[in-house]
Amino acid sequence: MEFFNNFKNNLKDFAKPVKNYLNETKSGHYLQASLHHLKKFSMLYIFLLVFVIFLGITKGTLLQANTFTLLFQNNSYIIILAMGMLLVILSGNIDLSVGTLVGLLGLFSVYIYNNTGQSIWLTFILTTLIGAAIGFIQGWLIGYGNIPAFIVTLGGFLAFKGAQLVYSNGATLTPIGSVDSTYIKGTIEGIPDLKVGNIWIFSLLLPLILGAIIVSLRTWGYYTKRKFGIKVQNIIIFTIIQVIIFSLFLACGIIFSLGDKSMRYYVLYVGIALALFTFLSQNTAFGRSVYAIGGNRKAALLSGVNVKRTTMIIFIIIGALAGFSSIIFTATYSSATSSRGDDLALDVISVVFTGGASVYGGIGSVSGTILGTSIIGVINQGLLVLNVAESQKYIIKGLILVAVVGWDVLSNKKNN
């Protein structure tokens, strides 16, 4: 015991000159600022590192239009669900049921499509409403019933899985017309577009328009916060981030425009979701309430935030997104079965945490969630190109999640 006490005292003695150097010298201030910057934008640098590594290993395959399109397809429904999960985690809650709910609603969506004259629009509307209704029930139990979200959604996970097994009875449900149905074509096929030379014009312009909208919304939110005296980023750093975001949309537009087909419908759905949730989180009283609840629930109550109603609305939103994305999810596999969606909730939670959302709530962003999805997506796609075994993929994703959440916990502990 004496050895450990001596070691602790020696460590403190060693740390004193280091602390003095950081606080009292100009170079120390620069080093401190650099370390703070590295910590704040660590996920961006990790993404760039992962992307460059897999780009080299796969010999540039990741930048091929068809590979990039496949990468986007396999992550489109995850991005949409992650927008709802971000709100859930920001509020200090968790949703373990969203995966099996997507699987169940996928079965419902095929039934609705096959029995409503094969109307894809009616299928989207009804499935989304069913998801919202289920989200309302869970949200009411959590918000007004004061039952912990972990318990409610764990119960939902089991109930929805059981309902999947009962409803499907072990059968595979396929939309009438199979791969030629509007159910599938209206989701994963290319949108109507004009091709000039080798370039799809609308596929190039749409990401640029969406990128401009998202950057404009973020800029609006930035100046609104500054107007009301809320602490914001340095204007230079903020501007650099906006340039990076727009550049990523530009890169996506160029890659999509050079594909063998025009931009797929699911890319359009994802773009709309990103713009909508950027606006919701950055520019509305509801978004500020979500952050307030996760940051300090008691303070939010005292400041007049209706915590119960806001919590219920959050779960209605993620339920509706589960309904909408269940069609994209099912169309990607061309059918619905009782085994689909079991691991989906873990994937969605992983990308939100990887994108910088705090396990304690109150910290996270749409752009960070996109970054988290990109990191996990590039790793998955790179491992797929390299024919890595499925078991090893699970191990790698598990280690990444533990590392990211561990970093968040240690950082918060240090700050506290």
Coordinates of C-alpha atoms in Angstrom, one line a residue:
M1 CA 0.0 0.0 0.0
E2 CA 2.9 2.3 0.8
F3 CA 4.4 1.6 -2.6
F4 CA 1.2 2.8 -4.3
N5 CA 1.0 5.9 -2.2
N6 CA 4.7 6.8 -3.0
F7 CA 4.0 6.1 -6.7
K8 CA 1.0 8.4 -6.6
N9 CA 2.9 11.2 -4.9
N10 CA 5.8 10.9 -7.4
L11 CA 3.3 11.1 -10.2
K12 CA 1.9 14.3 -8.8
D13 CA 5.4 15.8 -8.5
F14 CA 6.1 14.9 -12.1
A15 CA 2.8 16.4 -13.3
K16 CA 3.3 19.8 -11.6
P17 CA 6.0 21.1 -14.0
V18 CA 4.0 19.8 -17.0
K19 CA 0.9 21.6 -15.7
N20 CA 2.9 24.8 -15.1
Y21 CA 4.3 24.5 -18.6
L22 CA 0.9 24.2 -20.2
N23 CA -0.6 27.1 -18.2
E24 CA 2.2 29.6 -18.1
T25 CA 4.1 29.4 -21.4
K26 CA 3.0 30.4 -24.9
S27 CA 4.0 27.1 -26.5
G28 CA 2.2 25.4 -23.6
H29 CA -1.0 27.2 -24.5
Y30 CA -0.6 26.2 -28.2
L31 CA -0.1 22.6 -27.2
Q32 CA -3.1 22.7 -24.9
A33 CA -5.2 24.2 -27.7
S34 CA -4.0 21.5 -30.1
L35 CA -4.8 18.7 -27.7
H36 CA -8.3 20.2 -27.1
H37 CA -8.8 20.5 -30.9
L38 CA -7.6 16.9 -31.4
K39 CA -10.0 15.6 -28.7
K40 CA -12.9 17.6 -30.1
F41 CA -12.5 16.5 -33.7
S42 CA -11.0 13.0 -33.0
M43 CA -13.8 11.2 -34.9
L44 CA -13.1 13.2 -38.0
Y45 CA -9.4 12.3 -38.0
I46 CA -10.3 8.7 -37.2
F47 CA -12.7 8.6 -40.2
L48 CA -10.0 10.1 -42.5
L49 CA -7.4 7.6 -41.2
V50 CA -9.8 4.6 -41.6
F51 CA -10.8 5.8 -45.1
V52 CA -7.2 6.2 -46.3
I53 CA -6.2 2.8 -44.8
F54 CA -9.1 0.9 -46.5
L55 CA -8.7 2.9 -49.7
G56 CA -5.1 1.7 -49.9
I57 CA -5.9 -1.9 -48.8
T58 CA -8.7 -2.2 -51.4
K59 CA -6.6 -0.5 -54.1
G60 CA -9.1 2.3 -54.6
T61 CA -12.2 0.1 -54.8
L62 CA -14.1 2.2 -52.2
L63 CA -14.1 5.2 -54.6
Q64 CA -15.7 3.2 -57.5
A65 CA -19.2 4.5 -58.2
N66 CA -20.9 1.1 -57.9
T67 CA -19.0 0.2 -54.6
F68 CA -19.9 3.6 -53.1
T69 CA -23.6 3.1 -54.1
L70 CA -23.6 -0.3 -52.4
L71 CA -22.0 1.2 -49.3
F72 CA -24.7 3.9 -49.3
Q73 CA -27.5 1.3 -49.9
N74 CA -26.3 -0.9 -47.0
N75 CA -26.3 2.1 -44.6
S76 CA -29.2 4.2 -45.8
Y77 CA -31.8 2.8 -43.4
I78 CA -29.2 2.9 -40.6
I79 CA -28.7 6.7 -41.2
I80 CA -32.4 7.3 -41.1
L81 CA -32.9 5.3 -37.9
A82 CA -29.8 7.0 -36.4
M83 CA -31.5 10.4 -36.7
G84 CA -34.2 9.2 -34.4
M85 CA -31.8 7.3 -32.1
L86 CA -29.7 10.5 -31.8
L87 CA -32.7 12.3 -30.3
V88 CA -33.3 9.4 -27.9
I89 CA -29.7 9.3 -26.8
L90 CA -29.5 13.1 -26.5
S91 CA -32.4 13.0 -24.1
G92 CA -30.6 10.5 -21.9
N93 CA -32.6 7.5 -23.0
I94 CA -32.0 4.4 -25.1
D95 CA -34.1 2.3 -27.5
L96 CA -33.3 -1.4 -27.8
S97 CA -36.4 -2.3 -29.7
V98 CA -36.0 -0.4 -32.9
G99 CA -34.3 -3.3 -34.7
T100 CA -37.1 -5.9 -34.2
L101 CA -39.7 -3.2 -34.7
V102 CA -38.2 -2.6 -38.2
G103 CA -38.3 -6.3 -38.8
L104 CA -42.0 -6.5 -37.7
L105 CA -43.0 -3.4 -39.7
G106 CA -41.2 -4.8 -42.7
L107 CA -43.6 -7.8 -42.6
F108 CA -46.5 -5.4 -42.2
S109 CA -45.4 -3.3 -45.1
V110 CA -45.3 -6.2 -47.5
Y111 CA -48.8 -7.2 -46.4
I112 CA -50.0 -3.6 -46.9
Y113 CA -48.4 -3.4 -50.3
N114 CA -49.9 -6.7 -51.5
N115 CA -53.4 -5.8 -50.3
T116 CA -53.7 -2.1 -51.3
G117 CA -53.4 -2.4 -55.1
Q118 CA -49.6 -2.4 -54.8
S119 CA -49.5 1.3 -53.9
I120 CA -46.0 2.2 -52.7
W121 CA -47.1 5.6 -51.4
L122 CA -49.9 4.1 -49.3
T123 CA -47.5 1.5 -48.0
F124 CA -45.1 4.2 -46.9
I125 CA -47.8 6.3 -45.2
L126 CA -49.6 3.4 -43.4
T127 CA -46.4 1.7 -42.2
T128 CA -45.0 5.0 -40.9
L129 CA -48.2 5.7 -39.1
I130 CA -48.2 2.2 -37.5
G131 CA -44.6 2.8 -36.4
A132 CA -45.6 6.2 -34.9
A133 CA -48.5 4.6 -33.0
I134 CA -46.1 2.0 -31.5
G135 CA -43.7 4.8 -30.6
F136 CA -46.5 6.7 -29.0
I137 CA -47.2 3.8 -26.7
Q138 CA -43.6 3.4 -25.7
G139 CA -43.1 7.1 -25.3
W140 CA -46.1 7.4 -23.1
L141 CA -44.9 4.6 -20.8
I142 CA -41.5 6.2 -20.6
G143 CA -42.5 9.9 -20.4
Y144 CA -45.8 9.7 -18.4
G145 CA -45.5 6.3 -16.9
N146 CA -42.0 7.0 -15.6
I147 CA -40.8 3.5 -16.6
P148 CA -37.1 3.5 -17.6
A149 CA -36.6 3.5 -21.3
F150 CA -34.2 0.5 -21.0
I151 CA -37.0 -1.6 -19.5
V152 CA -39.8 -0.5 -21.9
T153 CA -37.7 -0.9 -25.0
L154 CA -36.2 -4.2 -23.9
G155 CA -39.8 -5.4 -23.4
G156 CA -40.5 -4.0 -26.9
F157 CA -37.6 -5.9 -28.3
L158 CA -38.9 -9.2 -27.0
A159 CA -42.5 -8.5 -27.9
F160 CA -41.8 -7.4 -31.5
K161 CA -39.6 -10.4 -32.0
G162 CA -42.3 -12.7 -30.8
A163 CA -44.8 -10.9 -33.1
Q164 CA -42.5 -11.4 -36.0
L165 CA -42.4 -15.1 -35.4
V166 CA -46.2 -15.4 -35.0
Y167 CA -47.1 -13.2 -38.0
S168 CA -44.6 -14.7 -40.5
N169 CA -45.1 -18.3 -39.2
G170 CA -41.6 -19.0 -40.5
A171 CA -42.6 -17.9 -44.1
T172 CA -40.8 -15.4 -46.3
L173 CA -43.0 -12.6 -47.4
T174 CA -42.3 -11.1 -50.9
P175 CA -43.9 -8.1 -52.6
I176 CA -46.1 -9.0 -55.6
G177 CA -43.9 -8.7 -58.6
S178 CA -40.7 -9.4 -56.5
V179 CA -37.7 -7.4 -57.9
D180 CA -39.9 -5.9 -60.6
S181 CA -42.4 -4.5 -58.0
T182 CA -42.7 -0.7 -57.3
Y183 CA -42.0 -1.7 -53.7
I184 CA -38.4 -2.5 -54.6
K185 CA -38.0 -0.3 -57.6
G186 CA -39.4 2.7 -55.7
T187 CA -36.7 2.2 -53.1
I188 CA -33.4 0.9 -54.6
E189 CA -33.8 1.8 -58.3
G190 CA -32.5 5.0 -59.9
I191 CA -34.6 8.1 -60.0
P192 CA -35.6 9.7 -63.3
D193 CA -32.6 11.6 -64.5
L194 CA -31.0 13.3 -67.5
K195 CA -27.7 11.9 -68.7
V196 CA -25.2 14.2 -70.5
G197 CA -22.2 12.3 -71.7
N198 CA -21.2 10.1 -68.8
I199 CA -22.8 12.4 -66.1
W200 CA -26.2 12.1 -64.5
I201 CA -27.2 15.7 -64.1
F202 CA -29.8 15.5 -61.3
S203 CA -27.7 13.0 -59.4
L204 CA -24.9 15.6 -59.4
L205 CA -27.1 18.6 -58.5
L206 CA -29.2 17.0 -55.7
P207 CA -26.4 16.4 -53.2
L208 CA -25.1 20.0 -53.9
I209 CA -28.6 21.4 -53.1
L210 CA -29.0 19.2 -50.0
G211 CA -25.4 20.2 -48.9
A212 CA -26.2 23.9 -49.3
I213 CA -29.4 23.5 -47.3
I214 CA -27.7 21.7 -44.4
V215 CA -24.8 24.2 -44.3
S216 CA -27.3 27.1 -44.4
L217 CA -29.3 25.6 -41.5
R218 CA -26.2 25.0 -39.4
T219 CA -25.1 28.6 -40.1
W220 CA -28.5 29.9 -39.1
G221 CA -28.4 27.9 -35.9
Y222 CA -24.9 29.1 -35.2
Y223 CA -25.8 32.8 -35.5
T224 CA -29.0 32.3 -33.5
K225 CA -27.1 30.8 -30.6
R226 CA -24.5 33.6 -30.7
K227 CA -27.3 36.2 -30.8
F228 CA -28.7 34.8 -27.5
G229 CA -25.3 34.6 -25.9
I230 CA -24.9 30.8 -26.1
K231 CA -21.3 29.6 -26.3
V232 CA -20.4 28.6 -29.8
Q233 CA -17.4 27.5 -31.8
N234 CA -14.7 29.8 -33.1
I235 CA -16.0 31.3 -36.3
I236 CA -12.9 30.1 -38.3
I237 CA -13.3 26.5 -37.1
F238 CA -17.0 26.6 -37.7
T239 CA -16.4 27.8 -41.3
I240 CA -13.8 25.1 -42.0
I241 CA -16.3 22.5 -40.8
Q242 CA -19.0 23.8 -43.1
V243 CA -16.6 23.7 -46.0
I244 CA -15.7 20.1 -45.2
I245 CA -19.4 19.2 -45.0
F246 CA -20.3 20.8 -48.3
S247 CA -17.2 19.2 -49.9
L248 CA -18.4 15.8 -48.8
F249 CA -21.8 16.4 -50.4
L250 CA -19.9 17.5 -53.6
A251 CA -17.8 14.4 -53.6
C252 CA -21.0 12.2 -53.2
G253 CA -22.6 14.1 -56.1
I254 CA -19.7 13.5 -58.3
I255 CA -19.5 9.8 -57.5
F256 CA -23.3 9.3 -57.9
S257 CA -23.3 11.1 -61.2
L258 CA -20.7 8.8 -62.6
G259 CA -22.5 5.5 -61.8
D260 CA -24.0 3.1 -64.2
K261 CA -27.5 4.2 -63.0
S262 CA -28.8 7.5 -61.7
M263 CA -29.0 8.2 -58.0
R264 CA -31.2 5.7 -56.1
Y265 CA -34.4 6.7 -54.3
Y266 CA -33.0 5.8 -50.9
V267 CA -30.3 8.5 -51.3
L268 CA -33.0 11.0 -51.8
Y269 CA -34.8 9.8 -48.7
V270 CA -31.6 10.0 -46.6
G271 CA -30.9 13.5 -47.9
I272 CA -34.3 14.7 -46.9
A273 CA -33.9 13.1 -43.4
L274 CA -30.6 14.8 -42.9
A275 CA -31.9 18.2 -43.8
L276 CA -35.0 17.7 -41.7
F277 CA -33.2 16.6 -38.6
T278 CA -30.5 19.3 -39.0
F279 CA -33.3 21.8 -38.9
L280 CA -35.1 20.1 -36.0
S281 CA -32.0 19.8 -33.8
Q282 CA -30.4 23.2 -34.6
N283 CA -33.3 25.6 -35.3
T284 CA -36.3 24.6 -33.2
A285 CA -37.4 24.9 -29.6
F286 CA -38.1 21.2 -29.6
G287 CA -34.4 20.5 -30.5
R288 CA -33.2 22.8 -27.8
S289 CA -35.5 21.0 -25.3
V290 CA -34.0 17.6 -26.2
Y291 CA -30.5 18.9 -25.5
A292 CA -31.7 20.5 -22.3
I293 CA -33.3 17.3 -21.0
G294 CA -30.2 15.3 -21.7
G295 CA -27.8 17.9 -20.3
N296 CA -29.7 18.4 -17.0
R297 CA -33.2 17.0 -16.6
K298 CA -33.9 18.9 -13.3
A299 CA -32.7 22.2 -14.8
A300 CA -34.8 21.6 -17.9
L301 CA -37.9 21.1 -15.7
L302 CA -37.2 24.3 -13.8
S303 CA -36.8 26.2 -17.0
G304 CA -40.3 25.2 -18.2
V305 CA -39.5 22.3 -20.6
N306 CA -42.3 19.8 -20.7
V307 CA -40.0 16.7 -20.2
K308 CA -42.8 14.1 -20.4
R309 CA -44.3 15.4 -23.6
T310 CA -40.9 15.9 -25.3
T311 CA -39.9 12.4 -24.3
M312 CA -43.1 11.0 -25.8
I313 CA -42.6 12.9 -29.0
I314 CA -39.0 11.6 -29.3
F315 CA -40.3 8.0 -29.3
I316 CA -43.1 8.8 -31.7
I317 CA -40.4 10.1 -34.1
I318 CA -38.2 7.1 -33.9
G319 CA -41.2 4.8 -34.2
A320 CA -42.3 6.7 -37.4
L321 CA -38.7 6.4 -38.7
A322 CA -38.7 2.7 -38.0
G323 CA -41.9 2.4 -40.1
F324 CA -40.4 4.4 -43.0
S325 CA -37.0 2.7 -43.0
S326 CA -38.5 -0.8 -42.7
I327 CA -39.5 -0.5 -46.3
I328 CA -36.0 0.5 -47.4
F329 CA -34.6 -2.3 -45.2
T330 CA -37.0 -4.9 -46.7
A331 CA -36.5 -3.7 -50.3
T332 CA -32.7 -4.0 -49.8
Y333 CA -33.2 -7.8 -49.2
S334 CA -36.2 -8.1 -51.6
S335 CA -38.2 -9.9 -48.9
A336 CA -39.3 -9.9 -45.2
T337 CA -38.6 -12.7 -42.8
S338 CA -38.9 -13.4 -39.0
S339 CA -35.1 -13.2 -38.6
R340 CA -34.6 -9.7 -40.0
G341 CA -33.6 -6.8 -37.8
D342 CA -32.3 -8.7 -34.8
D343 CA -28.9 -6.9 -34.7
L344 CA -30.1 -3.6 -36.3
A345 CA -30.6 -1.7 -33.0
L346 CA -27.0 -2.4 -32.0
D347 CA -25.8 -1.1 -35.4
V348 CA -27.8 2.1 -35.0
I349 CA -26.7 2.7 -31.4
S350 CA -23.1 2.0 -32.4
V351 CA -23.0 4.7 -35.2
V352 CA -24.6 7.3 -32.9
F353 CA -22.0 6.7 -30.1
T354 CA -19.2 6.5 -32.7
G355 CA -20.3 9.9 -34.0
G356 CA -19.6 11.5 -30.6
A357 CA -23.0 11.3 -28.8
S358 CA -22.5 11.1 -25.1
V359 CA -23.7 8.1 -23.2
Y360 CA -24.9 10.5 -20.5
G361 CA -27.1 12.5 -22.9
G362 CA -27.0 16.2 -24.0
I363 CA -24.1 15.9 -26.4
G364 CA -24.3 14.8 -30.1
S365 CA -25.1 16.1 -33.5
V366 CA -26.5 15.1 -36.9
S367 CA -23.1 15.8 -38.5
G368 CA -21.4 13.6 -35.9
T369 CA -23.9 10.8 -36.5
I370 CA -23.2 10.9 -40.2
L371 CA -19.5 10.7 -39.4
G372 CA -20.1 7.7 -37.1
T373 CA -22.2 6.0 -39.8
S374 CA -19.4 6.7 -42.3
I375 CA -16.7 5.2 -40.1
I376 CA -18.7 2.0 -39.4
G377 CA -19.9 1.8 -43.0
V378 CA -16.4 2.2 -44.5
I379 CA -15.0 -0.5 -42.1
N380 CA -17.9 -2.9 -43.0
Q381 CA -17.5 -2.3 -46.8
G382 CA -13.7 -2.6 -46.6
L383 CA -14.0 -5.8 -44.7
L384 CA -16.6 -7.1 -47.2
V385 CA -14.3 -6.3 -50.2
L386 CA -11.5 -8.1 -48.4
N387 CA -13.7 -11.1 -47.7
V388 CA -13.2 -11.0 -44.0
A389 CA -15.3 -13.5 -42.0
E390 CA -18.6 -12.4 -40.5
S391 CA -17.4 -13.4 -37.0
Q392 CA -14.4 -11.1 -37.2
K393 CA -16.6 -8.2 -38.3
Y394 CA -18.6 -8.5 -35.1
I395 CA -15.4 -8.5 -33.0
I396 CA -14.1 -5.4 -34.8
K397 CA -17.4 -3.5 -34.4
G398 CA -17.6 -4.5 -30.8
L399 CA -14.1 -3.3 -30.0
I400 CA -14.8 0.0 -31.8
L401 CA -18.0 0.6 -29.7
V402 CA -16.2 -0.2 -26.4
A403 CA -13.3 2.1 -27.3
V404 CA -15.6 5.0 -28.3
V405 CA -17.9 4.8 -25.3
G406 CA -14.9 4.2 -23.0
W407 CA -13.3 7.4 -24.4
D408 CA -16.6 9.3 -23.7
V409 CA -16.8 8.0 -20.1
L410 CA -13.2 8.8 -19.3
S411 CA -13.5 12.3 -20.9
N412 CA -16.6 13.1 -18.9
K413 CA -15.0 11.8 -15.7
K414 CA -12.0 14.0 -16.3
N415 CA -14.3 17.0 -17.0
N416 CA -16.4 16.4 -13.9

